Short mmCIF file of C-alpha atoms and ligand atoms in Angstrom, two decimals:
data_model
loop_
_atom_site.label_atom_id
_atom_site.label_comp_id
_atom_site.label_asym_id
_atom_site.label_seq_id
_atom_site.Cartn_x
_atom_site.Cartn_y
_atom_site.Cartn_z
CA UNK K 16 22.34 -71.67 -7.43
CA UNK K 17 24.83 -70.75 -4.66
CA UNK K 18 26.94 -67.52 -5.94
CA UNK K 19 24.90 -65.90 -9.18
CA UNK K 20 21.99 -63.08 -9.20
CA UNK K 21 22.48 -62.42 -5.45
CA UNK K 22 20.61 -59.60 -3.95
CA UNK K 23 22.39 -57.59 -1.41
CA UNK K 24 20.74 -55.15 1.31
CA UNK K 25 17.25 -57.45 1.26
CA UNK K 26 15.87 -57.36 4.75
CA UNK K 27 14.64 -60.82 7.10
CA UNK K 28 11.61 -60.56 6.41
CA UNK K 29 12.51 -60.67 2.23
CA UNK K 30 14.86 -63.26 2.60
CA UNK K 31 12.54 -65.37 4.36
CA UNK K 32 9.16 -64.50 1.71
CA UNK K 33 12.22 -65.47 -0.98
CA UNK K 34 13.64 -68.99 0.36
CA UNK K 35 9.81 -69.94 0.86
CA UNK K 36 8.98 -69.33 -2.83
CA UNK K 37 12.67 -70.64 -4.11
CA UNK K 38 11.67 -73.92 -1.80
CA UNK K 39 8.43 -73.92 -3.22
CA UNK K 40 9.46 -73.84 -7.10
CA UNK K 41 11.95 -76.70 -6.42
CA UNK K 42 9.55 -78.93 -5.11
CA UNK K 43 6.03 -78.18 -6.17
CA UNK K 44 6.59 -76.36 -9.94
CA UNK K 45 9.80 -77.54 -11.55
CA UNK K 46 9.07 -81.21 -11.35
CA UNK K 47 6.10 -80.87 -13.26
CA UNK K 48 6.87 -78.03 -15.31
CA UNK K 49 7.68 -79.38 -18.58
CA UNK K 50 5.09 -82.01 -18.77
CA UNK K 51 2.26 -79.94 -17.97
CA UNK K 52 3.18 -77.29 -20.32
CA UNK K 53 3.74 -79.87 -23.23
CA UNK K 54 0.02 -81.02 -22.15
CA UNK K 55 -0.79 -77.13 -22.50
CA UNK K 56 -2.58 -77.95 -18.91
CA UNK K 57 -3.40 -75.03 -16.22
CA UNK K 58 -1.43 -75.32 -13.50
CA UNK K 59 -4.02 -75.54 -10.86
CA UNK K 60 -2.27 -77.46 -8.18
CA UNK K 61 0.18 -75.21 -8.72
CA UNK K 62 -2.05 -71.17 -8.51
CA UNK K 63 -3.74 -73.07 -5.59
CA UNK K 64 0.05 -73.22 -3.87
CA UNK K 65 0.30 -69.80 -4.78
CA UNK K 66 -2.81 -68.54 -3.09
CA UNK K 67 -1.69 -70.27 0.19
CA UNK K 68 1.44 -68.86 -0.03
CA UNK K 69 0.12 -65.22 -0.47
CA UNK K 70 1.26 -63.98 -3.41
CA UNK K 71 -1.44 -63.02 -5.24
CA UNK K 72 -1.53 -60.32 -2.28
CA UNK K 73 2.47 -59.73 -1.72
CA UNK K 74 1.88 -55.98 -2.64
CA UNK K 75 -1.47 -54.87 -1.94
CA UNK K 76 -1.27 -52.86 1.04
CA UNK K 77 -2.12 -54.76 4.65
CA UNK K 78 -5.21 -53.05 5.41
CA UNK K 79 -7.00 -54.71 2.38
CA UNK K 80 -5.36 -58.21 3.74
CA UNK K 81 -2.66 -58.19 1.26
CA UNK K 82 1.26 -58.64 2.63
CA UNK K 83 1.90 -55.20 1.48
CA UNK K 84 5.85 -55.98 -0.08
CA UNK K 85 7.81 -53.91 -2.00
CA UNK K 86 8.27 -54.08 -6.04
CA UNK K 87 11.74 -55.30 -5.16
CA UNK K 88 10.54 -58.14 -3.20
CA UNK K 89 7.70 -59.27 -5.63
CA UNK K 90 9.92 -58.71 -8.54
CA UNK K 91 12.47 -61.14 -6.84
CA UNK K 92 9.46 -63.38 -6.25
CA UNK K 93 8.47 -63.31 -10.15
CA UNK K 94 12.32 -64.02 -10.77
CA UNK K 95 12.40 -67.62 -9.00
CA UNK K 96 9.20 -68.58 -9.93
CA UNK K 97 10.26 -68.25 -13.59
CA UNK K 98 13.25 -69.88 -13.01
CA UNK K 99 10.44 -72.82 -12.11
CA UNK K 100 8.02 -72.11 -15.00
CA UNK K 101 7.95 -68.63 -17.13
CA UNK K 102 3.75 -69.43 -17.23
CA UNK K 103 3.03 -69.44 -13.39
CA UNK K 104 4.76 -65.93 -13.12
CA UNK K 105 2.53 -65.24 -15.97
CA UNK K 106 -0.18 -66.52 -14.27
CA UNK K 107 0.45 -63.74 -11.11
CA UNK K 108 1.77 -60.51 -13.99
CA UNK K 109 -1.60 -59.37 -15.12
CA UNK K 110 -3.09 -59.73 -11.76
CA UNK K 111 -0.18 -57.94 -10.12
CA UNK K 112 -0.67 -55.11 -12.35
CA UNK K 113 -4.35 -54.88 -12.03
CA UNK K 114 -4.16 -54.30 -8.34
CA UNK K 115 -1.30 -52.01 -8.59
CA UNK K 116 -3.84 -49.82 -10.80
CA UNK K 117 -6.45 -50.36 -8.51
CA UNK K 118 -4.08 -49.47 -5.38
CA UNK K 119 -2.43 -46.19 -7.32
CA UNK K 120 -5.96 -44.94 -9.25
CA UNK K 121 -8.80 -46.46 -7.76
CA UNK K 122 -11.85 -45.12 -5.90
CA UNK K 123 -12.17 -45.76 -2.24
CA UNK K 124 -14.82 -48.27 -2.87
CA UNK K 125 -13.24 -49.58 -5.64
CA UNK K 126 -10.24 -50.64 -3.50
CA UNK K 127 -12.33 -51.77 -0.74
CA UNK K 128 -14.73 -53.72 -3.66
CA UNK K 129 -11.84 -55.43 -5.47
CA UNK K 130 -8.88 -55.54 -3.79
CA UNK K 131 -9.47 -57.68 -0.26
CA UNK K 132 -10.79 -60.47 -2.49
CA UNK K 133 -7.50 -59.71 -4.73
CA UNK K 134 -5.01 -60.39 -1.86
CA UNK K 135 -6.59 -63.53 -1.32
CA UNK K 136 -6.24 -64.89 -4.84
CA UNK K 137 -10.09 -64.85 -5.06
CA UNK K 138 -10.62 -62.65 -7.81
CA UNK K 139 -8.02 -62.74 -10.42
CA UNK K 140 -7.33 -59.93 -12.76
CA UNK K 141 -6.41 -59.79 -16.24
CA UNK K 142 -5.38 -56.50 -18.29
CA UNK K 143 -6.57 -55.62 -21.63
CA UNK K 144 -4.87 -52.75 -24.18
CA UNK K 145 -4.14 -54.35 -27.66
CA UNK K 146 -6.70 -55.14 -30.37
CA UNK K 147 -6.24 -57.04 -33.86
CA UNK K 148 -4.52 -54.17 -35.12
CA UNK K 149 -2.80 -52.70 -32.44
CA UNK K 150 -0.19 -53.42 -29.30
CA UNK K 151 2.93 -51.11 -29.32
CA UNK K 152 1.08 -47.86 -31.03
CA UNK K 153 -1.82 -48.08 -28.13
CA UNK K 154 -2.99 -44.50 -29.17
CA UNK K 155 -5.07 -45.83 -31.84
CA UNK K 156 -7.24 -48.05 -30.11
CA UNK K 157 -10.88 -48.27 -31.42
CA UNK K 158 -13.27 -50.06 -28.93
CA UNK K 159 -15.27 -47.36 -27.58
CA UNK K 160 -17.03 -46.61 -24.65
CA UNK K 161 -20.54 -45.20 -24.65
CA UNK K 162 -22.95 -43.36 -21.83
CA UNK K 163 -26.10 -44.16 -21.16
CA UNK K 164 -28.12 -43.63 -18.49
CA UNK K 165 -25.64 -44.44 -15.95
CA UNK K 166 -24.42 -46.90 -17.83
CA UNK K 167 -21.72 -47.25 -20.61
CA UNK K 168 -21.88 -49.11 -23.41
CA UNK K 169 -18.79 -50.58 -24.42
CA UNK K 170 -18.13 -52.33 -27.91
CA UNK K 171 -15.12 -53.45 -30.05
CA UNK K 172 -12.65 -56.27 -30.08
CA UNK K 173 -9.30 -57.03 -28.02
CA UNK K 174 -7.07 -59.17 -28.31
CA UNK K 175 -3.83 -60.98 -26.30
CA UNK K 176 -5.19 -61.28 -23.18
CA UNK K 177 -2.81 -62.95 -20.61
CA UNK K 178 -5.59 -64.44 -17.69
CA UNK K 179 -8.37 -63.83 -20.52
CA UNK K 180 -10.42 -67.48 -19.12
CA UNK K 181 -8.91 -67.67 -15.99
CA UNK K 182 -9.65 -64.07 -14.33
CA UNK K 183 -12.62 -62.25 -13.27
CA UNK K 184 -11.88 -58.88 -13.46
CA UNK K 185 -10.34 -57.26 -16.30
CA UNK K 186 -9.10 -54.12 -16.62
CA UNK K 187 -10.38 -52.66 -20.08
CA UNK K 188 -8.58 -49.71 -22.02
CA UNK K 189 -11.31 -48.31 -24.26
CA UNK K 190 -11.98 -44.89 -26.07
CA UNK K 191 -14.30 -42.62 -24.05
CA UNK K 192 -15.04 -39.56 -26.45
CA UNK K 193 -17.51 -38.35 -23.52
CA UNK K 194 -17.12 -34.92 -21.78
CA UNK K 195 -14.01 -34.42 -24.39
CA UNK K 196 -14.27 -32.40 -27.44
CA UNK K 197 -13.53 -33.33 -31.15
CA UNK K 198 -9.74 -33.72 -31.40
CA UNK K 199 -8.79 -34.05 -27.61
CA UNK K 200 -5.62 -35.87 -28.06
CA UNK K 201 -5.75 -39.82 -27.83
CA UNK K 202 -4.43 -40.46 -25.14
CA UNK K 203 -6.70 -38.52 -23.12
CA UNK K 204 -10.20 -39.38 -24.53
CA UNK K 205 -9.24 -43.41 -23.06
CA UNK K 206 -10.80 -44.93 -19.77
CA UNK K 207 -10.27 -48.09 -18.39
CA UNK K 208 -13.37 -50.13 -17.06
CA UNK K 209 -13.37 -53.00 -14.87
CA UNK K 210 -14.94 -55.18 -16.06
CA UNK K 211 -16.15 -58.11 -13.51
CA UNK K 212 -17.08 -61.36 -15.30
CA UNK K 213 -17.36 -65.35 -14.90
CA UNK K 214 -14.12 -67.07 -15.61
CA UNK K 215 -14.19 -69.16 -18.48
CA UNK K 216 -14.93 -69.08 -21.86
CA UNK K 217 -17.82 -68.70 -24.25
CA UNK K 218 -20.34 -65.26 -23.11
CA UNK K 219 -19.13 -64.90 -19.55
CA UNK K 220 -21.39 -61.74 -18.74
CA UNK K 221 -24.00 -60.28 -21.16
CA UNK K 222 -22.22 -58.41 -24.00
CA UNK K 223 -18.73 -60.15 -23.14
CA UNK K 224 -17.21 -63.12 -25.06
CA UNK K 225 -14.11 -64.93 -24.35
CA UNK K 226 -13.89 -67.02 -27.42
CA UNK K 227 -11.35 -70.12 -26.68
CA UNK K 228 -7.33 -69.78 -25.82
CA UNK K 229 -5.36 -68.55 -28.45
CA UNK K 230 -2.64 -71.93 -29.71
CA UNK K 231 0.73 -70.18 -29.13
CA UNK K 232 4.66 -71.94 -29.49
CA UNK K 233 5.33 -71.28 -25.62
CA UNK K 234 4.16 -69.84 -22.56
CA UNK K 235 1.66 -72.49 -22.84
CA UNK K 236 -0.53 -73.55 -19.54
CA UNK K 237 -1.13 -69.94 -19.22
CA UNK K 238 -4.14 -68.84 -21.15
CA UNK K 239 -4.03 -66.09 -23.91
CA UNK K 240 -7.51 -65.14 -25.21
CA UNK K 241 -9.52 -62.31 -27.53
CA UNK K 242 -12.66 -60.53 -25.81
CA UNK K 243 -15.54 -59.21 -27.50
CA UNK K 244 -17.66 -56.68 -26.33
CA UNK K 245 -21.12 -56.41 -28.12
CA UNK K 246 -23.25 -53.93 -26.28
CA UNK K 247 -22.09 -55.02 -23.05
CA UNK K 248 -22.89 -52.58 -20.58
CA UNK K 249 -20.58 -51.47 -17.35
CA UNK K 250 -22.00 -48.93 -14.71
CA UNK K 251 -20.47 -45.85 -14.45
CA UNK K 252 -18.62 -46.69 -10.48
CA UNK K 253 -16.55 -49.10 -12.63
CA UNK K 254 -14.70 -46.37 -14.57
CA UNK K 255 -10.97 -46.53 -12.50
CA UNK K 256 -10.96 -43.70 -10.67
CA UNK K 257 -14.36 -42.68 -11.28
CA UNK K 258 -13.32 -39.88 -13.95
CA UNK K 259 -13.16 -40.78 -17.68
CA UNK K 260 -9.85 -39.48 -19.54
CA UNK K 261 -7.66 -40.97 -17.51
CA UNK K 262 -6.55 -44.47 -18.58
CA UNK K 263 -3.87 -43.98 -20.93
CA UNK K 264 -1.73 -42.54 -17.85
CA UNK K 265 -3.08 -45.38 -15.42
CA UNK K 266 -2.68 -48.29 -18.17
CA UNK K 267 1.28 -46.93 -18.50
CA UNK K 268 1.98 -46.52 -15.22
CA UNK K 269 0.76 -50.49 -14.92
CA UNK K 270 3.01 -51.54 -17.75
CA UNK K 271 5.84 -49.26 -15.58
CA UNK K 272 5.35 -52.14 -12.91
CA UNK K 273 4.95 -54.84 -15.54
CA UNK K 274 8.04 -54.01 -17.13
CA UNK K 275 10.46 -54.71 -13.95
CA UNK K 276 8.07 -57.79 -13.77
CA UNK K 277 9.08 -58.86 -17.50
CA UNK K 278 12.89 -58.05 -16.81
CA UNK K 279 12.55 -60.26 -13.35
CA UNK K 280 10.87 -63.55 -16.15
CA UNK K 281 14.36 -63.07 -18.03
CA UNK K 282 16.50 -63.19 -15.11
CA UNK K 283 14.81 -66.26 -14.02
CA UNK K 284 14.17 -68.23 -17.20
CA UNK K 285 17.74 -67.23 -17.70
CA UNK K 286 18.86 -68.61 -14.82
CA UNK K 287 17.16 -71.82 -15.02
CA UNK K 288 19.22 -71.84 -18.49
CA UNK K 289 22.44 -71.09 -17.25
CA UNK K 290 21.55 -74.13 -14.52
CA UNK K 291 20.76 -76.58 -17.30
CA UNK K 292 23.96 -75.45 -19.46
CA UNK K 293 26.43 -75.54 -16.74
CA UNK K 294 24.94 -79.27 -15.38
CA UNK K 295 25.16 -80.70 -19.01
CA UNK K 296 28.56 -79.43 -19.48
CA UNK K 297 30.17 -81.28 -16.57
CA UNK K 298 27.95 -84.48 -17.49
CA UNK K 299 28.80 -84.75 -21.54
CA UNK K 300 31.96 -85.90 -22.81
CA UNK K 301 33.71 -85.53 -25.99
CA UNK K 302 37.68 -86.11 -27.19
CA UNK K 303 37.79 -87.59 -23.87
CA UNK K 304 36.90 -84.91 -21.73
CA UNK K 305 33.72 -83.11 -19.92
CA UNK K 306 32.81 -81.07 -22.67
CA UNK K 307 32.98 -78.22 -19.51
CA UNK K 308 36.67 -78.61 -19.84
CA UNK K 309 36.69 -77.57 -23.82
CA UNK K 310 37.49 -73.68 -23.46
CA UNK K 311 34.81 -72.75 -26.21
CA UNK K 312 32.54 -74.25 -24.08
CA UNK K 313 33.97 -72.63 -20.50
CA UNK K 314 33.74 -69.26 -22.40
CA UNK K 315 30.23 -69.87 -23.65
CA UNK K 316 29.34 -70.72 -19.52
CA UNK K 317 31.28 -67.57 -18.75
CA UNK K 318 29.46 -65.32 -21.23
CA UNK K 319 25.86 -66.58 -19.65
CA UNK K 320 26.87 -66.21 -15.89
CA UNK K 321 28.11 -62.57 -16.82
CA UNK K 322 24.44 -61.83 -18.44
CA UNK K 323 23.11 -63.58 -15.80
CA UNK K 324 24.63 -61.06 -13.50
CA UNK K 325 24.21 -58.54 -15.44
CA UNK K 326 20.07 -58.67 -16.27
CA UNK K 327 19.78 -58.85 -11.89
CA UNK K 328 21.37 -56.22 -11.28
CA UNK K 329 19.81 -54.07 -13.99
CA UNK K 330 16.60 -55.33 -12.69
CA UNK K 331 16.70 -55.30 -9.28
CA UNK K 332 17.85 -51.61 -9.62
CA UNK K 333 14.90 -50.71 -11.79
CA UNK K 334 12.56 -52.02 -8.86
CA UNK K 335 14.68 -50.53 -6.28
CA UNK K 336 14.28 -46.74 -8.18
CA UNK K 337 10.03 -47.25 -7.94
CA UNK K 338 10.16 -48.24 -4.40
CA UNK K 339 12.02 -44.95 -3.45
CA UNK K 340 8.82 -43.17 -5.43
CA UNK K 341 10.92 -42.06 -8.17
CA UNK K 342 10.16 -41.96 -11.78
CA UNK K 343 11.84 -45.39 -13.05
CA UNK K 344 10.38 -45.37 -16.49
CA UNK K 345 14.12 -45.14 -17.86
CA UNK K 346 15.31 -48.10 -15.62
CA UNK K 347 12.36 -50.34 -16.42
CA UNK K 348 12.88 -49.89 -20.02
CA UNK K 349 16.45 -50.61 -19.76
CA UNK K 350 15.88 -53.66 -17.54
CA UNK K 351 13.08 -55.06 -19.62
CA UNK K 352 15.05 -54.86 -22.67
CA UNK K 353 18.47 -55.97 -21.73
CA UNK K 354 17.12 -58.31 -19.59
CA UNK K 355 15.24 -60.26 -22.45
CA UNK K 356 17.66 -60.08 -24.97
CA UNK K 357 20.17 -61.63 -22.62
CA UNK K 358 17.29 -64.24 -21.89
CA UNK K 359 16.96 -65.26 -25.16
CA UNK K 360 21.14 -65.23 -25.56
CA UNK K 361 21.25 -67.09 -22.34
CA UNK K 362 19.20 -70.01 -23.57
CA UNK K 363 20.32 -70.57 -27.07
CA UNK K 364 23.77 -70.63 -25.52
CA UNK K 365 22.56 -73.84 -22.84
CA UNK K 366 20.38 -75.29 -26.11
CA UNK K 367 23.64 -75.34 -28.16
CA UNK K 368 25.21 -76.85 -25.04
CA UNK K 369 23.04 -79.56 -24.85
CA UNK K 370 23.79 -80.68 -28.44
CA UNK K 371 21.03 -82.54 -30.23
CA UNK K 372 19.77 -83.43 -26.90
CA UNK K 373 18.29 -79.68 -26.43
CA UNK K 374 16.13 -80.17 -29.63
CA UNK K 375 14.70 -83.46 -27.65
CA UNK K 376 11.29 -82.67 -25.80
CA UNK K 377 13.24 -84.87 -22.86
CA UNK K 378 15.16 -81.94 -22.07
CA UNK K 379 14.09 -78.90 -20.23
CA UNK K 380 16.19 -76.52 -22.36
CA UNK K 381 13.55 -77.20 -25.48
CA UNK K 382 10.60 -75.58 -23.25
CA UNK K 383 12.93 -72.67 -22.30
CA UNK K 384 13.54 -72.38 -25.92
CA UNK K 385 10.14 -71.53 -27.09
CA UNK K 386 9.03 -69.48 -23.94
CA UNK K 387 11.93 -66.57 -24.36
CA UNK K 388 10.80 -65.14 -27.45
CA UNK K 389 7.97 -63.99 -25.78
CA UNK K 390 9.80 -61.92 -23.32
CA UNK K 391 11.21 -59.92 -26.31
CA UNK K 392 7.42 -58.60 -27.01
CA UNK K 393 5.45 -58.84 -24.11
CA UNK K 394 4.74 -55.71 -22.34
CA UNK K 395 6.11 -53.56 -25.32
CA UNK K 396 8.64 -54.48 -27.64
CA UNK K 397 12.58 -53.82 -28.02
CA UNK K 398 12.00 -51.32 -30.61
CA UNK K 399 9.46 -49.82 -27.90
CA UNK K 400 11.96 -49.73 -25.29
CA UNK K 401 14.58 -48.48 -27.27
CA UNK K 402 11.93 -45.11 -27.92
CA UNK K 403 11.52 -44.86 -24.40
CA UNK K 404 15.28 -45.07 -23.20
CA UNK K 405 15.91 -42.93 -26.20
CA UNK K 406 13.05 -40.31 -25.47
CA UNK K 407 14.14 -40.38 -21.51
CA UNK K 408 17.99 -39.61 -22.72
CA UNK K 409 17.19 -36.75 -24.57
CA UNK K 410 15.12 -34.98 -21.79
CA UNK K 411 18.10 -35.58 -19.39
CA UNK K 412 21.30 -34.70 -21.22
CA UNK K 413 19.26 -31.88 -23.15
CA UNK K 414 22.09 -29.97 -25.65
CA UNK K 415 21.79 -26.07 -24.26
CA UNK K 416 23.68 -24.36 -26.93
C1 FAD H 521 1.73 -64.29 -25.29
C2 FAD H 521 1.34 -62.86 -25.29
C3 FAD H 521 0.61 -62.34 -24.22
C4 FAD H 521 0.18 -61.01 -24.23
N1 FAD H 521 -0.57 -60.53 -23.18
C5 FAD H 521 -1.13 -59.29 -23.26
C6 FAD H 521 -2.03 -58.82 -22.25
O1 FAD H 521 -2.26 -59.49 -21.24
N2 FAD H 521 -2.66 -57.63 -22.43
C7 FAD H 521 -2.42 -56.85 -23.53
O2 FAD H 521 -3.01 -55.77 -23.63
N3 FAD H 521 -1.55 -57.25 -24.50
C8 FAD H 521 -0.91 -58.45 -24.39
N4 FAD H 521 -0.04 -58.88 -25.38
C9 FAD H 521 0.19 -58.04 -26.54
C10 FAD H 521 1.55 -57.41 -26.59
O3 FAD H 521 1.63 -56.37 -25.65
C11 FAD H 521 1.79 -56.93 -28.03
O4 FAD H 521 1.91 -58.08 -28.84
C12 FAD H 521 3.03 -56.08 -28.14
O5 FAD H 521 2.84 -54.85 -27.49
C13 FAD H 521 3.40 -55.82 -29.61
O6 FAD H 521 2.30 -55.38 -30.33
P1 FAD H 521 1.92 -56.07 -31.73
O7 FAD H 521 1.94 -57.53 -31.53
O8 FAD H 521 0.66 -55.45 -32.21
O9 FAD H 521 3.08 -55.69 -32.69
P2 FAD H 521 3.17 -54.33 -33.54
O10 FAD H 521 2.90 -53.16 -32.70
O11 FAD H 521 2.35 -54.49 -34.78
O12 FAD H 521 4.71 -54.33 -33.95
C14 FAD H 521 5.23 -55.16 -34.99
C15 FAD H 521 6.72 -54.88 -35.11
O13 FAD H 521 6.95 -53.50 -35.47
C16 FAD H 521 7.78 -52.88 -34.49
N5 FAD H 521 7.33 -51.49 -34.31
C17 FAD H 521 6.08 -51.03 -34.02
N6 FAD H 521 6.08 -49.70 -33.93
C18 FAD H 521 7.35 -49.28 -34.16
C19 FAD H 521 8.01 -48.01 -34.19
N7 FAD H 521 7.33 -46.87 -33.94
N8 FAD H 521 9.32 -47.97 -34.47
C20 FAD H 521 10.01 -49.11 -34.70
N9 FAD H 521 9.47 -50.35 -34.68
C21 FAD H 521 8.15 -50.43 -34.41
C22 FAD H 521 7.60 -53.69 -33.22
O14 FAD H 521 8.69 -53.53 -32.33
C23 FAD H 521 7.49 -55.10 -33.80
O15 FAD H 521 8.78 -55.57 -34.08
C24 FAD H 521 0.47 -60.18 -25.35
C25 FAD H 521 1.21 -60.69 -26.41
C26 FAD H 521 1.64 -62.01 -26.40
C27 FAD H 521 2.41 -62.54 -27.58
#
């Protein structure tokens, strides 16, 4: 797309990392998009691109053999390759935000351990906070973490795991009650564990069970799994950090990341939308004319550029406020919630387009269809968003009468 979601002020070397990835979606991920995900089929030709390309390493730092980018530029990244296929950026989120936890909290040798093998796409992390009956209120988590020895023991059940099969390192948010007294506040009596396992499915380590991949209505290819712990034990170097207490705060600041990640899907799957919409428009006719040249349908095309426009610029901003090392908890919750509701606008607009054609499994607009909605909970949900923006306002335009 020539003129929309333009970034201004990127440098050579972004532009360049960009037009390889934008070249790479058009040939290698949106011809085979749609058929593959109908098939529910990993995209391993695909991942295996990836890794060549480097971007399972675009932002771990150089000196671990990563390519060391910017938010800004990965979150640009995530934005065309959803514009190819929501699932392949999927494929990248989790393991993104793993390393970005290892990179901000980890131990020395936990970064040297993990993150080498990271950049090269070797190891692939997933991330693991919701249970059966819990995602938004994480607080009230109940898998628990036990010591022993120099071990802990670590049971309970999760659930919604993006990479579950796929990865071999998952980063675990459990309750650690050790070394904190009766009534410590949630949030601080929770660790996260890395957890290193066998990808695949079935008991991938002793104690650890990745039952099958969960069916879901979109973001299919990707795979979405429970895990069960049952006595499976994790030495006591795999705590991040090294010091229990601590993985509430390192878990959010993850999702932080995640969120401009999520905001950058619904700019792309958005655009992809808009791309779809404005190509069927000039192509259909009706009373004679492209239906393009109906103004109902001009203003509908006019509505989804502006959102378009709008969800970028929201986004890009949002990255642009972490890179400077500023708090950009506000912006990311802004971005990830405008940009997703837009997303979701944005493609029922180009499905009613597209006539009865978009309810056809021909068209590309019916896979776009079912993969939005997910945007609109992933990574916390609108009502969640809305808290934070709303909590964040209050703090900064504070009434001192
Ligand atoms: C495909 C997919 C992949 C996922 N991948 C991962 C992953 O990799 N790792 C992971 O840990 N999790 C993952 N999740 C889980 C996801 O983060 C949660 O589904 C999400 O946070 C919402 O939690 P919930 O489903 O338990 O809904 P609930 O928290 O039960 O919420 C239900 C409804 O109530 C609303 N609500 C809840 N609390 C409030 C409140 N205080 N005020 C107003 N409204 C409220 C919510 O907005 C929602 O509308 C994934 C989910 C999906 C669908």
């Amino acid at each position: 797309m020539a003129r929309l979601a333009q970034t201004a002020g990127l440098t050579d070397v972004q532009q360049e990392i960009l037009s390889t990835v934008r070249d790479f979606v058009d040939k290698e991920i949106i011809p085979v998009a749609t058929e593959l995900e109908h098939r529910d089929e990993y995209p391993q030709a695909i991942v295996d691109g990836l890794k060549e390309l480097g971007l399972f390493g675009l932002m771990i730092p150089e000196e671990y053999g990563g390519l060391g980018e910017s938010l800004l530029t990965y979150a640009l990244c995530v934005e065309e390759i959803a514009r190819g296929w929501m699932s392949v950026s999927g494929i990248i989120n989790t393991h993104f935000i793993v390393a970005y936890m290892l990179k901000q909290h980890g131990t020395q040798e936990q970064k040297d351990h993990f993150l080498p093998r990271m950049a090269a796409g070797d190891i692939r992390g997933a991330f693991s906070m919701s249970e059966p009956a819990l995602g938004s209120d994480v607080s009230a988590i109940t898998s628990k973490a036990v010591k022993d020895g120099d071990d802990y023991v670590l049971n309970g059940q999760k659930m919604w795991l993006t990479n579950g099969g796929t990865s071999s390192l998952v980063a675990v948010l459990v309750r650690s009650d050790e070394g904190h007294p009766e009534g410590t506040a949630p949030h601080k009596s929770m660790t996260t564990f890395l957890v290193e396992k066998e990808p695949g499915f079935g008991e991938v380590r002793p104690g650890l069970t990745i039952p099958g991949k969960i069916d879901k209505m979109g973001y299919k290819g990707v795979d979405t799994t429970e895990l069960i712990m049952d006595g499976l034990r994790v030495p006591a170097d795999r705590v991040l950090g090294g010091v229990t207490g601590r993985g509430f705060y390192q878990m959010m600041d993850g999702v932080e990341v995640g969120r401009v990640n999520v905001a950058a899907r619904g700019c792309g799957v958005a655009q992809r939308a808009f791309e779809l919409g404005v190509r069927y428009a000039q192509q259909r006719h009706t009373f004679g004319k492209a239906i393009a040249q109906h103004q109902a349908i001009q203003f509908k095309l006019a509505e989804m550029a502006t959102k378009v426009e709008a969800a970028h610029a929201m986004m890009v901003n949002a990255a642009r406020k972490k890179d400077s090392g500023e708090r950009n908890d506000l912006e990311a919750g802004m971005a990830k919630y405008l940009a997703s509701e837009y997303c979701k606008e944005v493609v029922e607009d180009a499905f009613r387009i597209h006539g009865g054609y978009g309810f056809s499994k021909e068209y590309e607009i019916e896979r776009l269809y079912r993969e939005a909605p997910m945007l609109l909970i992933g990574e916390g949900t609108a009502e969640i968003q809305k808290m934070i923006i709303g909590r964040r306002l209050l703090e900064e335009y504070r009434f001192q009468g």
